[in-house]
Coordinates of C-alpha atoms in Angstrom, one line a residue:
X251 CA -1.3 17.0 28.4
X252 CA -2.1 17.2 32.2
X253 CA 1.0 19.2 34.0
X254 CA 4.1 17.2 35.1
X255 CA 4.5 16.5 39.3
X256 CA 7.2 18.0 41.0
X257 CA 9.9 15.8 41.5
X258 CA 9.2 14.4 38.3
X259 CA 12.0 14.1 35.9
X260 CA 14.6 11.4 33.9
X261 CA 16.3 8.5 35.9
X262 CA 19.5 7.0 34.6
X263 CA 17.7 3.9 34.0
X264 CA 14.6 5.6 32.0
X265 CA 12.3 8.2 31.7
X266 CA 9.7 8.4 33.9
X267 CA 6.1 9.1 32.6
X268 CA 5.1 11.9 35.5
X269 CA 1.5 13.1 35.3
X270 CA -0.5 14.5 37.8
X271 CA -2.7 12.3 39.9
X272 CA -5.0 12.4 43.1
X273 CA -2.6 11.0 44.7
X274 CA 0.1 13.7 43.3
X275 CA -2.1 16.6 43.7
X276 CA -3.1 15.4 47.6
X277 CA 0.8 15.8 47.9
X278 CA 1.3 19.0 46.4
X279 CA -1.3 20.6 48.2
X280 CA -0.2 19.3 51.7
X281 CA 3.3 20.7 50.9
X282 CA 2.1 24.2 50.1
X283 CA -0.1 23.7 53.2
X284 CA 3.3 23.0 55.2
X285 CA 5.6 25.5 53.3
X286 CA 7.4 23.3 51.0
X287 CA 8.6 24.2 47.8
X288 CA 8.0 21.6 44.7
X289 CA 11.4 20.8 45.2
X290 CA 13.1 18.3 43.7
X291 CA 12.6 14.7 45.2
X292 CA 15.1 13.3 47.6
X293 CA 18.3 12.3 46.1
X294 CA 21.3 10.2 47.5
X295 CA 23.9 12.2 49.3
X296 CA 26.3 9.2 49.3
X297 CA 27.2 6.4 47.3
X298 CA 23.4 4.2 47.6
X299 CA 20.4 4.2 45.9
X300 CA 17.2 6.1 46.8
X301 CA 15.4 2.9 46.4
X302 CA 15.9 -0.6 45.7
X303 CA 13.0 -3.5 44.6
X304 CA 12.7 -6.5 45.7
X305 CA 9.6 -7.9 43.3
X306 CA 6.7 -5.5 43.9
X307 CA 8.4 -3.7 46.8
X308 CA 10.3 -1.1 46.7
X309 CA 12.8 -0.1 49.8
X310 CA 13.4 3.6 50.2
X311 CA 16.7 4.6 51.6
X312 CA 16.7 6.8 54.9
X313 CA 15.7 11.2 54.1
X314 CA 15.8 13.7 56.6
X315 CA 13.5 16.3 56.9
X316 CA 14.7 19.2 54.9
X317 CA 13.3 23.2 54.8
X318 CA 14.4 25.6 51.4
X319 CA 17.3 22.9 51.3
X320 CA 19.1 23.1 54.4
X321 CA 18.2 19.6 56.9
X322 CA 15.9 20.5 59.9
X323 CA 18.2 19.7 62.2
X324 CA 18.4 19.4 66.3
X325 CA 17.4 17.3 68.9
X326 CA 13.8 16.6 70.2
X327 CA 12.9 16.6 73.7
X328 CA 9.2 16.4 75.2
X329 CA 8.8 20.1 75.1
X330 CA 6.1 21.6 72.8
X331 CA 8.9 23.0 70.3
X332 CA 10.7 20.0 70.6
X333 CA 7.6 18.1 69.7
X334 CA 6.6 20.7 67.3
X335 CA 10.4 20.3 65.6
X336 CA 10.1 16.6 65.2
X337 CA 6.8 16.8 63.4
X338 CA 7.7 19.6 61.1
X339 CA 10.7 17.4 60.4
X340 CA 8.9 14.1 60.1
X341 CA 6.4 16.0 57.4
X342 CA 9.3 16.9 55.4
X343 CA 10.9 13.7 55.0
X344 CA 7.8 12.5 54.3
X345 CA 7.1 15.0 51.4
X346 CA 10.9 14.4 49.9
X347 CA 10.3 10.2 50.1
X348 CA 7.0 10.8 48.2
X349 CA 8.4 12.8 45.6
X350 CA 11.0 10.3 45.3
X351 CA 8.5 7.4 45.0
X352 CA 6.7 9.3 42.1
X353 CA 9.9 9.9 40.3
X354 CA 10.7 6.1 40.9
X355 CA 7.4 5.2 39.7
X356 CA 6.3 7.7 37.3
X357 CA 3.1 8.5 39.3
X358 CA 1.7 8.1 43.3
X359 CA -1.3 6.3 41.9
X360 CA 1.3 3.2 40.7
X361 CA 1.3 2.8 44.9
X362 CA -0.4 0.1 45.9
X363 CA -0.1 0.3 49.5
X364 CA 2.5 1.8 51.9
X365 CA 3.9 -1.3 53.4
X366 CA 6.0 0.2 56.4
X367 CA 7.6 3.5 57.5
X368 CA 10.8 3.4 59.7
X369 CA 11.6 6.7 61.6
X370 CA 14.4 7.7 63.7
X371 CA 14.5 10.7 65.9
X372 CA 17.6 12.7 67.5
X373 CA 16.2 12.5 70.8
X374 CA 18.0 12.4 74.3
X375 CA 17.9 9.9 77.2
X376 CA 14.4 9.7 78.6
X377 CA 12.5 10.9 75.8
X378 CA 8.9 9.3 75.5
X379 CA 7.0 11.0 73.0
X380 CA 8.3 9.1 70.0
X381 CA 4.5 7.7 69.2
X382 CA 3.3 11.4 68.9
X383 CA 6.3 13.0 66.6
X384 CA 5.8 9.9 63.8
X385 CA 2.3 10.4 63.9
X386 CA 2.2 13.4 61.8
X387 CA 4.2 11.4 59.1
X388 CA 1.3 8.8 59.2
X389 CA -1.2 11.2 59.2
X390 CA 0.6 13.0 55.8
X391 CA 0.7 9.2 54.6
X392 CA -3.2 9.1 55.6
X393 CA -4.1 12.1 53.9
X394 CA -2.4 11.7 50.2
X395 CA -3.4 8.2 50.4
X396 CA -7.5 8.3 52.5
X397 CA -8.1 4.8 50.8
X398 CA -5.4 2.7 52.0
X399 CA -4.3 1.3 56.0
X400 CA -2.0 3.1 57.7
X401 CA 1.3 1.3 56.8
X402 CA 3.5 -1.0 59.9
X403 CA 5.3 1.4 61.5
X404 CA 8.7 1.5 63.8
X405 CA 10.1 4.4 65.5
X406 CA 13.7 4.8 67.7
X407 CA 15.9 7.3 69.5
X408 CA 19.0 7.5 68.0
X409 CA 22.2 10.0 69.1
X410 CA 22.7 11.4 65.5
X411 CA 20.6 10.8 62.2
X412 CA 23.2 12.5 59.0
X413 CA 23.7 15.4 58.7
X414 CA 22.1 16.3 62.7
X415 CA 18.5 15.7 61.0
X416 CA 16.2 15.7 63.6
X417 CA 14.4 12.9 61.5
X418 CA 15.3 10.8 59.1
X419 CA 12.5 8.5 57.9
X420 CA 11.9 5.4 55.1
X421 CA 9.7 3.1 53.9
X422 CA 8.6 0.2 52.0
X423 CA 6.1 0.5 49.0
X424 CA 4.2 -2.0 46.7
X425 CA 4.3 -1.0 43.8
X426 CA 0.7 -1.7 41.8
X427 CA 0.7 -4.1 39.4
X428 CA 0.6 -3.4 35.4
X429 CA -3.1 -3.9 34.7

């Protein structure tokens, strides 16, 4: 039996068949690339869901960017280590709303297509390099899935994402259908 994703594990509603895919493994090696643990996947801190369906999509609720547990936190400006904080961040939001999709889903490869990715930044008045932090979620999204478009994407300044996350990210999956 091929080895079981991280993230991977029961749901209250069932047990979800976790196997290692491309997909998966594309994942896992961009989080050891970037210093993440295989972690458990994203789970609520509050009283919501970590995603809800509406037919074949799937609705992720908001994750910040976390490192060995603790939220990246802080607020981004256009300096290099601002920028550089806001990427690490939007990688690692990334990485915890993937391992929540395969837990959801059982596997990455049951993604059709990433439909849209939301982020918000803690930035400050008269920051402009919003285009540039998101990218480097895209380009994670890019990378674990080469096949598919780059998903719609919307990005904002906002005064304070929980927990003082410097990014908090979702998005909106299809799921693929049973063949």
């Amino acid at each position: 039996m091929p080895p079981k994703a991280a993230g991977c594990a029961a749901t209250r509603r069932r047990w979800t068949r976790c196997r290692m895919t491309d997909a998966d493994r594309r994942l896992e090696a961009l989080a050891a690339q970037a210093g993440h643990d295989a972690s458990p996947a994203a789970r609520p801190a509050g009283r919501y869901a970590s995603f809800a369906r509406a037919g074949e999509l799937l609705h992720s609720s908001g994750v910040v960017g976390r490192e060995n547990g603790a939220v990246i936190a802080g607020t981004i400006d256009d300096s290099d280590a601002g920028i550089a904080l806001g990427e690490r961040a939007a990688v690692a939001a990334a990485i915890a709303l993937l391992r929540a999709a395969r837990t959801e889903l059982g596997g990455l490869d049951r993604v059709q297509k990433i439909v849209a990715l939301t982020g918000y930044l803690q930035t400050g008045p008269g920051f402009t390099q919003h285009v540039r932090v998101m990218n480097a979620a895209s380009e994670l999204l890019r990378q674990v899935f080469p096949d598919q478009p780059l998903p719609a994407r919307t990005t904002v300044g906002v005064a304070s994402p929980p927990g003082g996350g410097a990014v908090e990210i979702s998005l909106v999956l299809q799921e693929r259908s049973a063949d």
